[in-house]
DNA sequence: AAGAGACCCTGGATGC
DNA sequence: TGCATCCAGGGTCTCT
């Protein structure tokens, strides 16, 4: 499940290879992945186009084309983007192949077929309204507090809301809540100022750690060369239910928040907030 | 407006 | 061994 650190790793891997390359052909094995325009317009609009840039916004990848348009991709749950040679053996679950000059290929693989592709004139046509980039200076505790104001939903659900902060998903939300000592079911608008500040710092910490470890590969995530990341070895609570909390030894628990699994330490992340003035865990 | 729930998908795990 | 069922979950959409 690629989240910000995984998408960032992929972009970092592919950017030096793709920049300056020309897309010579597009082969669609699963045309339904094309969200816009129609399939023919998508292929014709890409064929012959030189790639002039590549960037990440939230969990989206945008390739800037010579024409001024953008090829936008979202990997959703199981998508991967692989830098390959045309002569390399085929990759399982390849849904789209972007053939490139020089005998190279950019392969989009996706087991569950949730990933989507767009070819747009303007990034806003593909990207929904997204909250601040968490690794930008703009993502401050004040900004997070503002986004959580009036939100009665569980804090875990709000952290995964891309309008609150862009790029955080299930894994890093669980990890950030643990580091901040905040229970995932706490009402978002019930967090104290100091807790919101801790949460902001924890989000930055876990995302930066994820990037340093080149992403979390619990199952399908692969980087731009098809290799696993190592952050799954560094997570503190995600998918560790039943194992001892790394801080206090209490068994990690799993619950469901907003139809998604949530992992937490019932001791370090109490359901009720600590009294004002008590030291943070 | 916010939040809850359905939906899209399929490999792998589990159950009988 | 073989078949059926369940589960994971990001984001979008609909409904309340």
XYZ file of C-alpha atoms (C1' of nucleotides) in Angstrom:
313
model
C 0.000 0.000 0.000
C 2.070 2.878 -1.241
C 1.821 5.950 0.971
C 3.941 9.082 0.854
C 7.334 7.446 1.631
C 6.747 4.666 -0.886
C 5.618 7.037 -3.644
C 8.539 9.348 -2.845
C 10.964 6.430 -3.130
C 9.519 5.386 -6.486
C 9.737 8.936 -7.846
C 13.323 9.219 -6.626
C 14.223 5.935 -8.317
C 12.552 6.727 -11.635
C 13.200 10.433 -12.069
C 16.805 10.102 -13.308
C 15.816 7.339 -15.732
C 12.653 8.888 -17.131
C 13.640 12.506 -17.560
C 14.373 13.174 -21.214
C 12.960 9.825 -22.372
C 10.323 9.671 -25.087
C 7.241 7.466 -24.792
C 7.162 5.520 -28.054
C 4.071 3.434 -27.351
C 1.500 2.604 -24.674
C 0.104 -0.907 -24.250
C -3.003 -1.250 -22.072
C -3.786 -4.714 -20.727
C -6.442 -3.293 -18.389
C -8.000 -0.283 -20.128
C -10.341 0.430 -17.207
C -7.363 1.849 -15.343
C -7.526 4.886 -17.626
C -9.665 7.441 -15.824
C -9.314 10.229 -18.384
C -9.552 10.905 -21.255
C -10.901 7.943 -23.268
C -8.478 5.112 -24.011
C -7.714 6.269 -27.552
C -7.105 9.845 -26.464
C -4.868 8.586 -23.679
C -2.661 6.505 -25.982
C -2.492 9.063 -28.789
C -1.793 11.872 -26.338
C 1.190 10.021 -24.890
C 2.744 8.488 -27.998
C 5.803 10.446 -29.075
C 5.828 12.619 -25.963
C 9.078 13.401 -24.188
C 9.054 13.280 -20.390
C 10.413 16.540 -18.985
C 9.784 16.133 -15.259
C 8.344 14.000 -12.495
C 6.948 14.913 -9.114
C 4.877 13.586 -6.220
C 1.816 15.251 -4.716
C 0.304 13.325 -1.818
C 0.166 9.751 -3.085
C -0.105 10.872 -6.707
C 2.705 10.737 -9.272
C 2.744 13.331 -12.039
C 4.930 13.080 -15.133
C 5.302 16.387 -16.957
C 5.284 16.034 -20.738
C 6.763 18.177 -23.463
C 3.257 19.050 -24.641
C 2.616 20.764 -21.309
C 0.207 18.030 -20.282
C 0.634 15.577 -17.398
C 0.498 11.830 -17.072
C -0.863 11.303 -13.554
C -0.820 7.940 -11.746
C -2.235 6.694 -8.470
C -0.976 3.294 -7.315
C -3.772 2.785 -4.766
C -3.332 -0.525 -2.913
C -1.093 -2.749 -4.964
C 0.264 -0.679 -7.832
C 3.956 -0.535 -8.721
C 5.978 1.337 -11.333
C 8.998 -0.522 -12.607
C 11.968 0.621 -14.681
C 12.743 -2.242 -17.075
C 14.412 -3.093 -20.345
C 12.113 -4.376 -23.079
C 14.186 -7.568 -23.091
C 13.593 -8.185 -19.352
C 11.260 -11.066 -18.445
C 7.629 -10.034 -18.046
C 6.376 -8.937 -14.625
C 3.235 -10.584 -13.254
C 0.115 -8.407 -13.153
C 1.452 -5.892 -15.664
C -1.526 -3.688 -16.590
C 0.155 -0.983 -18.652
C 3.488 -0.794 -20.448
C 4.919 2.578 -21.446
C 7.515 1.737 -24.105
C 10.380 4.249 -24.091
C 13.151 5.088 -26.524
C 16.417 3.208 -26.138
C 14.659 -0.121 -25.523
C 13.476 0.827 -22.027
C 10.061 0.303 -20.486
C 8.076 1.769 -17.627
C 5.770 -1.005 -16.436
C 2.705 -0.395 -14.301
C 1.778 -3.557 -12.385
C -1.277 -3.774 -10.145
C -2.712 -6.961 -8.609
C -6.051 -5.561 -7.500
C -6.612 -3.174 -10.394
C -7.426 -0.204 -8.158
C -4.699 1.997 -9.669
C -5.714 4.812 -12.007
C -4.099 6.764 -14.851
C -4.938 10.213 -16.191
C -3.675 12.338 -19.045
C -4.643 15.923 -18.281
C -3.895 19.469 -19.393
C -3.813 20.670 -15.839
C -2.870 18.809 -12.650
C -6.065 20.001 -10.983
C -8.082 17.912 -13.455
C -6.688 14.707 -11.951
C -5.869 15.715 -8.391
C -8.631 16.310 -5.855
C -8.289 19.003 -3.220
C -5.404 17.868 -1.040
C -4.203 19.064 2.330
C -0.674 20.315 2.974
C 2.419 18.293 2.172
C 3.556 17.019 5.588
C 7.250 17.470 4.836
C 6.799 21.098 3.793
C 7.270 23.997 6.167
C 3.578 24.758 5.678
C 2.502 21.725 7.709
C 2.551 23.254 11.173
C 0.766 22.293 14.368
C -1.490 25.306 13.830
C -2.389 24.108 10.348
C -3.189 20.619 11.648
C -5.235 22.013 14.523
C -7.206 24.113 12.053
C -7.900 21.062 9.866
C -9.138 19.050 12.849
C -11.377 21.800 14.174
C -14.988 20.677 14.367
C -14.127 17.153 13.317
C -15.954 14.660 15.516
C -14.623 11.634 13.627
C -11.874 9.456 15.139
C -8.447 11.052 14.787
C -7.226 7.999 12.879
C -9.877 8.544 10.197
C -8.961 12.234 9.948
C -5.249 11.496 9.517
C -6.090 9.257 6.555
C -8.284 12.015 5.068
C -6.149 13.473 2.262
C -7.727 16.891 2.763
C -6.299 17.049 6.299
C -2.768 16.096 5.321
C -1.643 14.665 1.983
C 0.097 11.312 1.723
C -0.627 9.677 5.088
C -2.322 6.276 4.952
C -3.068 3.409 7.278
C 0.493 2.403 8.180
C 1.942 5.820 8.912
C -1.222 7.011 10.662
C -0.962 4.108 13.130
C 2.746 4.737 13.623
C 2.317 8.490 14.138
C -0.528 7.995 16.641
C 1.623 5.574 18.611
C 4.585 7.945 18.729
C 2.300 10.770 19.822
C 0.601 8.617 22.482
C -2.856 9.270 21.012
C -5.533 6.565 20.827
C -6.836 6.115 17.243
C -10.479 6.376 18.361
C -10.101 9.707 20.146
C -12.385 12.385 18.700
C -10.271 14.633 16.477
C -11.666 17.853 17.934
C -11.027 16.561 21.448
C -7.249 16.551 21.175
C -5.365 19.006 23.344
C -3.114 21.577 21.723
C 0.009 19.771 22.951
C -1.279 16.482 21.541
C -1.871 18.019 18.122
C 1.661 19.421 18.203
C 3.069 16.013 19.130
C 1.011 14.396 16.412
C 2.319 16.842 13.811
C 5.903 16.083 14.845
C 5.221 12.336 14.908
C 3.778 12.382 11.395
C 6.950 14.063 10.134
C 9.137 11.615 12.068
C 7.489 8.427 10.793
C 7.326 9.660 7.194
C 10.996 10.657 7.199
C 11.888 7.293 8.693
C 9.832 5.570 5.996
C 11.706 7.448 3.283
C 15.091 6.640 4.835
C 14.073 2.957 4.858
C 12.849 3.170 1.247
C 9.257 2.317 2.124
C 7.286 -0.363 3.947
C 7.005 -3.702 2.100
C 4.551 -5.797 4.070
C 3.301 -7.478 0.935
C 3.170 -5.956 -2.521
C 5.032 -2.645 -2.303
C 8.156 -2.481 -4.496
C 10.411 0.440 -5.410
C 11.138 1.629 -8.940
C 13.509 -1.285 -9.504
C 11.215 -3.978 -8.104
C 12.992 -4.244 -4.751
C 11.443 -4.266 -1.288
C 11.837 -1.445 1.207
C 12.884 -2.178 4.782
C 10.585 -0.014 6.894
C 8.404 -3.015 7.781
C 11.292 -4.000 10.078
C 11.095 -0.625 11.819
C 7.349 -0.204 12.421
C 6.334 -0.076 16.068
C 2.668 -1.136 16.026
C 1.388 -1.704 12.476
C 0.380 -5.368 12.068
C 2.072 -6.184 15.363
C -1.115 -7.015 17.300
C -0.323 -9.436 20.100
C 3.351 -8.459 20.167
C 4.766 -6.436 23.056
C 4.733 -2.647 22.773
C 8.341 -1.521 22.134
C 7.958 1.128 24.819
C 6.107 -0.567 27.700
C 5.700 -4.252 26.780
C 1.895 -4.282 26.810
C 0.398 -6.391 24.025
C -0.381 -4.329 20.908
C -4.071 -4.405 20.027
C -5.957 -4.218 16.760
C -9.299 -2.561 16.231
C -11.274 -1.190 13.300
C -11.624 2.528 12.602
C -13.546 3.713 9.572
C -13.522 0.251 7.941
C -9.715 0.093 8.270
C -7.580 -1.803 10.747
C -5.888 0.246 13.458
C -3.055 -0.921 15.725
C -2.205 0.671 19.036
C -0.813 0.146 22.525
C -3.673 0.346 25.046
C -1.264 1.552 27.722
C 0.733 4.189 25.807
C -2.342 5.388 23.886
C -5.126 5.708 26.482
C -8.731 6.053 25.328
C -9.106 9.083 27.615
C -6.634 11.951 27.378
C -4.086 12.394 30.114
C -4.735 15.180 32.567
C -3.404 18.535 31.460
C 0.176 19.078 32.526
C 1.178 15.452 32.762
C 4.286 14.509 30.859
C 3.855 13.138 27.384
C 4.655 9.461 26.920
C -21.069 19.728 6.123
C -19.563 15.730 8.113
C -19.665 11.001 8.487
C -21.130 6.247 7.486
C -21.290 2.653 4.258
C -20.981 0.533 -0.441
C -18.042 -0.261 -4.077
C -14.123 -1.477 -6.932
C -10.722 -5.999 -7.267
C -7.982 -10.426 -6.642
C -4.249 -13.314 -4.363
C -3.546 -15.572 -0.411
C -5.107 -17.417 3.900
C -8.391 -20.029 6.214
C -12.105 -23.423 6.829
C -14.457 -27.654 5.875
C -6.564 -32.324 -2.409
C -10.158 -29.199 -3.648
C -13.492 -26.027 -3.266
C -15.816 -22.006 -1.049
C -15.423 -18.049 1.826
C -13.157 -14.269 3.867
C -9.934 -10.469 4.124
C -6.994 -6.445 2.978
C -7.812 -1.357 1.916
C -7.313 4.127 -0.972
C -10.317 6.838 -2.717
C -14.774 8.003 -4.737
C -19.529 8.024 -4.601
C -24.131 8.018 -2.499
C -27.079 8.684 1.209
C -28.423 10.584 5.595
